Short mmCIF file of C-alpha atoms in Angstrom, two decimals:
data_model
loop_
_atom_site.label_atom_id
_atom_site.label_comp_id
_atom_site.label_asym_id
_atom_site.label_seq_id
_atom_site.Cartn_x
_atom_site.Cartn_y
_atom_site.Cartn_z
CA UNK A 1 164.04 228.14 184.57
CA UNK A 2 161.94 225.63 186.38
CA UNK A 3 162.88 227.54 190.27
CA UNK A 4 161.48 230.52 189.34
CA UNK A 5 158.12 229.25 187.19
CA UNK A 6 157.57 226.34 190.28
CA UNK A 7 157.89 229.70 192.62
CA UNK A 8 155.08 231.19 190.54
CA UNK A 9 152.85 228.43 189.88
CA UNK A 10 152.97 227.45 193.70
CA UNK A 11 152.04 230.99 194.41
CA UNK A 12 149.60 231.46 192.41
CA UNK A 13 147.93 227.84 192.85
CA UNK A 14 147.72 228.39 196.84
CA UNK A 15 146.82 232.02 196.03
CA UNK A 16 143.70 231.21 194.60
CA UNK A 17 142.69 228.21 196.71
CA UNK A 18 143.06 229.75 200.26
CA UNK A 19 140.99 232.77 198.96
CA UNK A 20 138.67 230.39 198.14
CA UNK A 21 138.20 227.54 200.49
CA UNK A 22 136.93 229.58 203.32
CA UNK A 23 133.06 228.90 201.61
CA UNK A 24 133.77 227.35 198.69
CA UNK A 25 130.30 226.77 199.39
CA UNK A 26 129.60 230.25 197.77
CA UNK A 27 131.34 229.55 194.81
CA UNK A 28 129.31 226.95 192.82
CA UNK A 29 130.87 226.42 189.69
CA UNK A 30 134.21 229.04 189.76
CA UNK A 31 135.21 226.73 193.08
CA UNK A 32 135.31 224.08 190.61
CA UNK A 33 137.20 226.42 188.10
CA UNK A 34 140.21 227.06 190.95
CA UNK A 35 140.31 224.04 191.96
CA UNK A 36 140.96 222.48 188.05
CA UNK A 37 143.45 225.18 187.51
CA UNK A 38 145.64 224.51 190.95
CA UNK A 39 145.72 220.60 190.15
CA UNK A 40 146.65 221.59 186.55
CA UNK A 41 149.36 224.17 187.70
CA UNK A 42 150.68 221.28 189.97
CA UNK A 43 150.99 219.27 187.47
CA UNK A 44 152.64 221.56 184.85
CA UNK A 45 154.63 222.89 187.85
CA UNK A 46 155.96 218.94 187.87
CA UNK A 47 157.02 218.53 184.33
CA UNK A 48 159.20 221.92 185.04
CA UNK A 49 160.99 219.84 187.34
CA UNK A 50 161.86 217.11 184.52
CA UNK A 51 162.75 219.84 181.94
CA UNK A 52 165.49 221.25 184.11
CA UNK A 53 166.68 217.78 184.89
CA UNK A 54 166.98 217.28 181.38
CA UNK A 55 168.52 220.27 180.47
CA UNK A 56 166.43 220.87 177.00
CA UNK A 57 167.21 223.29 174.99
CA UNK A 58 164.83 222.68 172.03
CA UNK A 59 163.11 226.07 170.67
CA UNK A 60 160.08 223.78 170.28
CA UNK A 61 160.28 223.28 174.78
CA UNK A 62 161.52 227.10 174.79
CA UNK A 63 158.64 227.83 173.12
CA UNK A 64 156.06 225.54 175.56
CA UNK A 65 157.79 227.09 178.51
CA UNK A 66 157.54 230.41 177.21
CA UNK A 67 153.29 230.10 177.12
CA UNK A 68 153.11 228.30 180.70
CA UNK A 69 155.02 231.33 181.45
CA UNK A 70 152.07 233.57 179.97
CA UNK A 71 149.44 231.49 181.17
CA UNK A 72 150.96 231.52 184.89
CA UNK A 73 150.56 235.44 184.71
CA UNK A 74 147.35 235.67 183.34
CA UNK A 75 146.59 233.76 186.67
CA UNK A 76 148.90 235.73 188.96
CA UNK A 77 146.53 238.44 186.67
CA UNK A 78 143.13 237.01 188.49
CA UNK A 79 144.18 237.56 192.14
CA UNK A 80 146.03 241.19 191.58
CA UNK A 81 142.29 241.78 189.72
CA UNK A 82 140.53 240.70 192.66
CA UNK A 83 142.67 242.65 195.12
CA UNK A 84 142.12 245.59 193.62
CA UNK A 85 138.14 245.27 193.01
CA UNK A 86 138.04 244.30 197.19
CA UNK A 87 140.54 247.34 197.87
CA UNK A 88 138.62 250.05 195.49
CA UNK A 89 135.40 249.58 197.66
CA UNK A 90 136.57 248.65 200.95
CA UNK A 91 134.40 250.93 203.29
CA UNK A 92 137.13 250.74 206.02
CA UNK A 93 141.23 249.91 206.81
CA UNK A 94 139.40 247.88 209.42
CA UNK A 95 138.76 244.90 206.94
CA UNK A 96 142.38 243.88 207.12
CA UNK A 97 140.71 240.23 206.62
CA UNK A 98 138.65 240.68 203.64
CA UNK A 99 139.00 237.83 201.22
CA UNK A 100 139.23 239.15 197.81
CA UNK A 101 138.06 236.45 195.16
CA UNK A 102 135.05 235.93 197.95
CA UNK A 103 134.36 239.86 197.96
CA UNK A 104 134.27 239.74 194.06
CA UNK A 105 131.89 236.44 193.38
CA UNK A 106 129.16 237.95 196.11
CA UNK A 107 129.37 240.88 193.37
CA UNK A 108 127.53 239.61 190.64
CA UNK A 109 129.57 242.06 187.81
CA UNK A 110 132.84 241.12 189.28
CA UNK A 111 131.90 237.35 189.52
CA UNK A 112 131.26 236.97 185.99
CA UNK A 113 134.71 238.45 184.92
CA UNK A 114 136.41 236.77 187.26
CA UNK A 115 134.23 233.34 186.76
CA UNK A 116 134.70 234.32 182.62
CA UNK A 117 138.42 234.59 183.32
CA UNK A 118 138.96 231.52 185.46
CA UNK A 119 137.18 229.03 182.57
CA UNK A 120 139.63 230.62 179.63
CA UNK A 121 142.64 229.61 181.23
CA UNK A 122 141.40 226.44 182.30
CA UNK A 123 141.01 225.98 178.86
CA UNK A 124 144.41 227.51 178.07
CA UNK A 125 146.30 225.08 179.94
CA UNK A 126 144.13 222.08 178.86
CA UNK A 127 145.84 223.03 175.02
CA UNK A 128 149.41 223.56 176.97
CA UNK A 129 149.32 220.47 178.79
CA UNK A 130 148.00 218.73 175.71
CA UNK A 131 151.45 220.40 173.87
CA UNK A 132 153.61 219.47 176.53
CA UNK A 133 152.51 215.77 176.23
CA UNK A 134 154.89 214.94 173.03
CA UNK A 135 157.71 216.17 175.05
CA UNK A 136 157.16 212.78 177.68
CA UNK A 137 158.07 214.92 180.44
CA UNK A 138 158.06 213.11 184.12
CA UNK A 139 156.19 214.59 186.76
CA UNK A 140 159.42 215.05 189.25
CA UNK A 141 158.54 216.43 192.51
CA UNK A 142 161.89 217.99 193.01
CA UNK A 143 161.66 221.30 194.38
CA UNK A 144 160.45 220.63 197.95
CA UNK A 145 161.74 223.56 199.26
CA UNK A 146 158.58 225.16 197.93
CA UNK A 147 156.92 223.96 200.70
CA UNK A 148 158.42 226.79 202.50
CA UNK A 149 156.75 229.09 199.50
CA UNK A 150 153.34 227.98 200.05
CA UNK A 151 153.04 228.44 203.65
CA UNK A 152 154.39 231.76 203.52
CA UNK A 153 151.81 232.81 200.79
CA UNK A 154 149.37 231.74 202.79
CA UNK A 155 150.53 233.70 205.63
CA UNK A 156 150.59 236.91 204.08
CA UNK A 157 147.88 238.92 204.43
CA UNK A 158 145.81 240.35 200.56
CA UNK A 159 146.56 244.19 201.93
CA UNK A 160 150.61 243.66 201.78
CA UNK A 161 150.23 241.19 198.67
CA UNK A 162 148.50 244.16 197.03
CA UNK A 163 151.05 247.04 198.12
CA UNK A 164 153.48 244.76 197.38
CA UNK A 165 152.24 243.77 193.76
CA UNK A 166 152.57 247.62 192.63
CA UNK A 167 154.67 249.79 191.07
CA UNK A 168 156.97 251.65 193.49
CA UNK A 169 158.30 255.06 193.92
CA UNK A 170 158.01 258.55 192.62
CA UNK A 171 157.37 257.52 189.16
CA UNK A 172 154.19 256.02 189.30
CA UNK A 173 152.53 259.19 191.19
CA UNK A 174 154.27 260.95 188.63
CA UNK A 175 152.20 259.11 185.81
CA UNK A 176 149.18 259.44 187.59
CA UNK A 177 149.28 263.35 187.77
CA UNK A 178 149.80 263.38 184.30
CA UNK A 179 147.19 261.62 183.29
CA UNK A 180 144.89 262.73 185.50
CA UNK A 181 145.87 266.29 183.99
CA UNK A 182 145.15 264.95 180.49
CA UNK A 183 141.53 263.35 181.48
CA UNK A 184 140.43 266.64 183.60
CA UNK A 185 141.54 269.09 181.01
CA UNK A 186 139.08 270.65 178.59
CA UNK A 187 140.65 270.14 175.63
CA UNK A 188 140.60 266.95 173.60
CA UNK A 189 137.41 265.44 173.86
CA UNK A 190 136.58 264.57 169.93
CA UNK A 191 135.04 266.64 167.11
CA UNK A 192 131.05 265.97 168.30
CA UNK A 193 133.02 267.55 172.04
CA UNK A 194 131.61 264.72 173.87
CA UNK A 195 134.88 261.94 174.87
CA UNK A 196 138.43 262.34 174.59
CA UNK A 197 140.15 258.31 174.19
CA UNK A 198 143.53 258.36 176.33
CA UNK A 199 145.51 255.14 175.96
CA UNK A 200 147.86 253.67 179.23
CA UNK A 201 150.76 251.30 176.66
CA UNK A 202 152.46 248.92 178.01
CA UNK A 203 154.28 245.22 177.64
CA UNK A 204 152.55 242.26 180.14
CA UNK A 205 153.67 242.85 183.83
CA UNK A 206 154.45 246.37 184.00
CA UNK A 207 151.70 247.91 186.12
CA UNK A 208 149.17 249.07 183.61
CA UNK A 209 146.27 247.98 185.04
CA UNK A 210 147.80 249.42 188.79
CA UNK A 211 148.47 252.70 187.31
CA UNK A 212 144.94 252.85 185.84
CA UNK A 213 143.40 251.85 188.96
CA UNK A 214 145.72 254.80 190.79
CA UNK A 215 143.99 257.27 188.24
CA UNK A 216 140.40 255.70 188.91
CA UNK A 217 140.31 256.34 192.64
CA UNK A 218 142.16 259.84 192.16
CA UNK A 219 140.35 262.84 194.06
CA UNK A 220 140.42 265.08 191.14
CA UNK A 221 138.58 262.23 189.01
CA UNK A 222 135.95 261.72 191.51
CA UNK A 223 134.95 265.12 191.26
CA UNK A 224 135.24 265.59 187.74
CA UNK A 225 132.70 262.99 186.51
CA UNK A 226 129.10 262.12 187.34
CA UNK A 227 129.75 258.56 186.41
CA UNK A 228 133.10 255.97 186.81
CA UNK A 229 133.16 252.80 185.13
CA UNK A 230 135.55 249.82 185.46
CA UNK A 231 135.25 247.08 183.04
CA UNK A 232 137.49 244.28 182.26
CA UNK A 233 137.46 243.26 178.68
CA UNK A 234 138.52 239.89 178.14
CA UNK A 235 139.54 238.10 174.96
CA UNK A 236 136.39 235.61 174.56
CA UNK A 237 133.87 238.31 175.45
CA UNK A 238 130.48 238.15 173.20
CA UNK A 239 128.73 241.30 172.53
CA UNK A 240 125.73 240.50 174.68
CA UNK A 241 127.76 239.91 178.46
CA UNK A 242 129.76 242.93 177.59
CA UNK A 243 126.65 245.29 177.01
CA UNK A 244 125.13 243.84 179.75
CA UNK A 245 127.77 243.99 182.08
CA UNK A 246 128.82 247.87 181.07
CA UNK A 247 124.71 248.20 182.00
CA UNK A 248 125.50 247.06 185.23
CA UNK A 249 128.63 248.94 185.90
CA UNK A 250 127.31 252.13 184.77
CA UNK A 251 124.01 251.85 187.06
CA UNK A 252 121.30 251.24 184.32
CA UNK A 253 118.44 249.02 184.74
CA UNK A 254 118.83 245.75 183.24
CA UNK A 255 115.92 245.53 179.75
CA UNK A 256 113.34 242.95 181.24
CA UNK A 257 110.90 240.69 179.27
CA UNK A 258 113.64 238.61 177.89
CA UNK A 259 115.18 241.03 176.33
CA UNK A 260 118.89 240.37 178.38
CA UNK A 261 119.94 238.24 175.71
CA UNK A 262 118.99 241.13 172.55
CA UNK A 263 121.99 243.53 171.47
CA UNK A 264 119.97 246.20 170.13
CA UNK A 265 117.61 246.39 173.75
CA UNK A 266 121.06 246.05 175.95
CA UNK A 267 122.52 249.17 173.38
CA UNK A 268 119.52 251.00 173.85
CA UNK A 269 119.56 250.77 177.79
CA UNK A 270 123.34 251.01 178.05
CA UNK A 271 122.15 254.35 176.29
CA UNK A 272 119.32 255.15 178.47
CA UNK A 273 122.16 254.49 181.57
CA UNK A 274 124.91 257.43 179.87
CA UNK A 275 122.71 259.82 178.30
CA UNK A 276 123.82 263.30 178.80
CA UNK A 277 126.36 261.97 182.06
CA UNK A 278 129.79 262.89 182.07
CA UNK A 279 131.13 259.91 182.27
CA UNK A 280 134.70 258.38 183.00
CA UNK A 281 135.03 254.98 181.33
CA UNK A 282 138.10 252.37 181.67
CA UNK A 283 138.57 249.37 179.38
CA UNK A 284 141.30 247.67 180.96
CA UNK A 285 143.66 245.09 179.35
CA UNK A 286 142.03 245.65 175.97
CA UNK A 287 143.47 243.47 172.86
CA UNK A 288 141.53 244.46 170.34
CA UNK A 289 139.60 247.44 168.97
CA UNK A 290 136.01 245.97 168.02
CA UNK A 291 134.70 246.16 172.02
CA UNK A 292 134.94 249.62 171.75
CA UNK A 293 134.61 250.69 167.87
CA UNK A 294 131.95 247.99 166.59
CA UNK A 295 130.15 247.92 170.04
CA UNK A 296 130.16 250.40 172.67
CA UNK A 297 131.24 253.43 170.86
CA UNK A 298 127.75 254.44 169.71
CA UNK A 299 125.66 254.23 173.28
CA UNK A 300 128.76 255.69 174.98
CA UNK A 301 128.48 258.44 172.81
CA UNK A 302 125.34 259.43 174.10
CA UNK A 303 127.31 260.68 177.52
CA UNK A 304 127.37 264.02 178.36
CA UNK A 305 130.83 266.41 177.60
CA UNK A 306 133.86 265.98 178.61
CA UNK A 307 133.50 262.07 178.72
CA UNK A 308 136.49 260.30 179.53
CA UNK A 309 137.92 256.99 178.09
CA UNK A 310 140.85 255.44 179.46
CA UNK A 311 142.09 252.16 177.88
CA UNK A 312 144.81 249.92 179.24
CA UNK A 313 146.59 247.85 176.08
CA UNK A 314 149.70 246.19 175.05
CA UNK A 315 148.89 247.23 171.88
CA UNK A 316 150.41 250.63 170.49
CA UNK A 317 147.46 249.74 167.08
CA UNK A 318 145.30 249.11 169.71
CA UNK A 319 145.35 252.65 170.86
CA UNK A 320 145.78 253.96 167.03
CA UNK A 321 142.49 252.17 166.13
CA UNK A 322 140.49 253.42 169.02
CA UNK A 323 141.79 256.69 168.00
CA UNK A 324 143.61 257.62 171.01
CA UNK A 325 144.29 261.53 171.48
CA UNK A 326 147.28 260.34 173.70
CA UNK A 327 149.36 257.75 174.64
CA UNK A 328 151.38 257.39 177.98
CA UNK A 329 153.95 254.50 177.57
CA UNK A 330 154.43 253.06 180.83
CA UNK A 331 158.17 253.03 181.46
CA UNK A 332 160.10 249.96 183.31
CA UNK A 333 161.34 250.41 186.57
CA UNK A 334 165.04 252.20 187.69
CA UNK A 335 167.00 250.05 188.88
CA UNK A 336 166.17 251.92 192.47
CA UNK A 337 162.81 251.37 192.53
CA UNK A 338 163.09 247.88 190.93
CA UNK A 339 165.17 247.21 194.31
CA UNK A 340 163.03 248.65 196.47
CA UNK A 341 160.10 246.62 194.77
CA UNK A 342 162.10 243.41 195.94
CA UNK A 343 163.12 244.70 199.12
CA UNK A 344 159.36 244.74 200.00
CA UNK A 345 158.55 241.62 198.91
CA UNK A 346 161.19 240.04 200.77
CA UNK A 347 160.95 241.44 204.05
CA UNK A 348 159.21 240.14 206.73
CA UNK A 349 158.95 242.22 209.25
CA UNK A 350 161.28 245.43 209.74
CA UNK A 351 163.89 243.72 211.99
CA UNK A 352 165.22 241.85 209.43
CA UNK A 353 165.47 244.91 207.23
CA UNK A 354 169.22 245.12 207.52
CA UNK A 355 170.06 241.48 206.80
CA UNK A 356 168.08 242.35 203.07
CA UNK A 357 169.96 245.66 202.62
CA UNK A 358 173.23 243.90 202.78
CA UNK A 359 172.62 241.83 199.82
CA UNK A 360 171.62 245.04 197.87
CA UNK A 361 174.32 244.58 195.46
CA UNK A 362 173.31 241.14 194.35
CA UNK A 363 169.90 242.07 194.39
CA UNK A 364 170.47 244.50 192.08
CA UNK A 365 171.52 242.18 189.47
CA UNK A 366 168.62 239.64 190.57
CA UNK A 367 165.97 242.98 189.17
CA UNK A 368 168.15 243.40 186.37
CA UNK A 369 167.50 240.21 185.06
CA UNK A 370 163.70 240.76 185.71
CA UNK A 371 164.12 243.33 183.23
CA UNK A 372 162.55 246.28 185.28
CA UNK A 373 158.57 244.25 184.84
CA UNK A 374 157.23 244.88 188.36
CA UNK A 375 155.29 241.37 187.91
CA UNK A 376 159.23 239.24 187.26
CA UNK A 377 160.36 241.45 190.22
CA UNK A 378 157.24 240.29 192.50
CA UNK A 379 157.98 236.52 191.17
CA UNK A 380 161.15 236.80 192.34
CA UNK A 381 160.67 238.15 195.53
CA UNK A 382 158.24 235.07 196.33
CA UNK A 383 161.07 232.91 195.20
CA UNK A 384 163.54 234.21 197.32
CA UNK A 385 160.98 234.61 200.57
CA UNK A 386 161.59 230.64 200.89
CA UNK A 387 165.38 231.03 200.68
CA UNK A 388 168.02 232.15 203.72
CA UNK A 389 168.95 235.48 203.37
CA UNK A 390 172.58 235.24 202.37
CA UNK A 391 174.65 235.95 199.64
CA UNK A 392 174.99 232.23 198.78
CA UNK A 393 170.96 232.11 198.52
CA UNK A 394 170.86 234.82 196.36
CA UNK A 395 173.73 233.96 193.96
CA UNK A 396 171.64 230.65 193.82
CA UNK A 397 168.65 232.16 192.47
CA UNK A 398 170.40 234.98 190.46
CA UNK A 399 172.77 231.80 188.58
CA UNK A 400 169.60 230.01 187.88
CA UNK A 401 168.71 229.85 184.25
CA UNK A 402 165.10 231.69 184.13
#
């Protein structure tokens, strides 16, 4: 349990500060945001350590571990978000260096996502830590080998941490063409003919958000729609950043006087911005139905037909409630493409490409136990980048109790 969350918490704490510290300077206020959330994963990454040593197998610490767990991928969720914003509007492969977070807070729509995002799990583990104080846990510093973790993640460029966060394989080009399929066809769109809700369902980790950025950047979308529009709905949104991001995203002009902080001028320019543009909208990671039904439904429905609206959910009433004319349920990986998800992650460079296909067999049971989630499988793979490439290693991390 503890080796594999202390593998993720050190990756995604480093993650987040060494795309940040190059001018932290830029950052006022999210700077202070990572740097709150690495010294907080630290510490939670710490009282791991004394749960394993203890061996506890209350539901009540089950329970605790299970939301770090949660909370650690809604971070891990931050810098695959920021990847692909910097990858979607790179201009050239020639920006192999690109820092992502930086990319995204010198855009001011992306900032305040990201910046939105960063302060609601701050406060997220500020209630888990608070739980995890009746438990007297010890900060234990066991797991040095981590060290070895951290200086590979720092190592690795964002363009391989990005190929290598995906889905792999034939399966996820085959979702793409069908969806893409569904959103280009004619057919669909509602009974006023104007948008056609298509819903991407999926549990946390499988690649939903991926596969709906694969269909955003497709060729046949591009020249489909006059407008594409990206926006990431979180939990805590209000009404007013929402409008007023969408506004932003969708090109509009921004209602002056004031009038940024009224709903009904932000509606009526969000309007102005659509009106009679075939549009193709994506709410990603959407948990609820009211962002669309109670608040951008009505200007969105000024666009022009044959609007698109792709949604991204865990949520199969999530879809039902938006109305969705289709679902596509995004499948798990095969047990192939599961390995050759780790195999990526673990490789180095392609000498040592036969040393990692000897330990297929074991590493086929490693994936199994990640349950075919691409997200578990990438975890893993950082976990057993700091470990020898043997079958002793391996067994190590397969035996551990996750």
């Amino acid at each position: 349990m503890a080796g594999v969350l202390d593998a993720l918490a050190s990756y995604v704490t480093n993650m987040l500060t060494e795309m940040a510290k190059e001018e932290v300077s830029m950052l006022i206020g999210v700077s202070d945001g990572i740097r709150d959330l690495s010294i907080k994963l630290g510490d939670l990454k710490n009282f791991l350590a004394d749960a394993d040593r203890r061996n506890i197998t209350d539901e009540s610490v089950r329970g605790w571990v299970g939301e770090l767990k949660r909370a650690m991928y809604l971070a891990t969720d931050i810098v695959d978000l920021c990847q692909l914003k910097a990858m979607e509007q790179r201009p050239s492969k020639d920006m192999g260096c690109l820092n992502p977070l930086l990319f995204c807070m010198r855009n001011p729509l992306h900032s305040h996502d990201i910046g939105t995002r960063i302060k609601a799990l701050n406060k997220e583990l500020d209630s888990i830590c608070e739980r995890g104080n009746k438990f007297k846990f010890a900060k234990l510093e066991v797991y040095q080998d981590m060290k070895m973790t951290r200086s590979l993640a720092t190592d690795r460029k964002t363009d391989s941490l990005l190929e290598r966060s995906g889905i792999v394989g034939e399966k996820i080009e085959e979702d793409t063409r069908a969806l893409v399929e569904v959103l280009t066809s004619e057919e669909g769109s509602d009974k006023t003919g104007r948008h056609m809700v298509v819903a991407i369902v999926g549990v946390g980790g499988i690649g939903k958000t991926t596969l709906g950025k694969k269909v955003f950047n497709d060729e046949a979308i591009k020249g489909k729609f006059t407008k594409k529009i990206w926006l990431s709905i979180t939990q805590d949104f209000t009404d007013v950043e929402l409008l007023s991001t969408a506004i932003t995203a969708a090109g509009g002009d921004q209602p002056g006087g004031g009038g940024t902080r009224d709903r009904a001028l932000l509606v009526d320019s969000l309007k102005n911005a659509i009106e009679d543009k075939k549009f193709f909208l994506v709410l990603d990671d959407m948990w609820g139905a009211d962002a669309w039904n109670k608040l951008l439904m009505t200007p969105f429905g000024y666009g022009g037909l044959g609007s698109r609206v792709l949604i991204t959910t865990r949520s199969e009433t999530v879809a039902r409630n938006m109305k969705a004319a289709h679902c596509h349920h995004v499948d798990k990986l095969g047990r192939e493409d599961a390995w050759s998800l780790l195999k990526n992650q673990v490789l180095t460079t392609e000498e040592n490409g036969h040393e990692v296909d000897v330990l297929k067999e074991i590493g086929l049971q490693i994936v199994e136990n990640c349950d075919g989630l691409p997200l578990a499988i990438k975890v893993m793979g950082g976990l057993l980048c700091s470990k020898e490439k043997s079958q002793f290693a391996w067994e190590d991390v397969l035996n551990d109790d996750i």
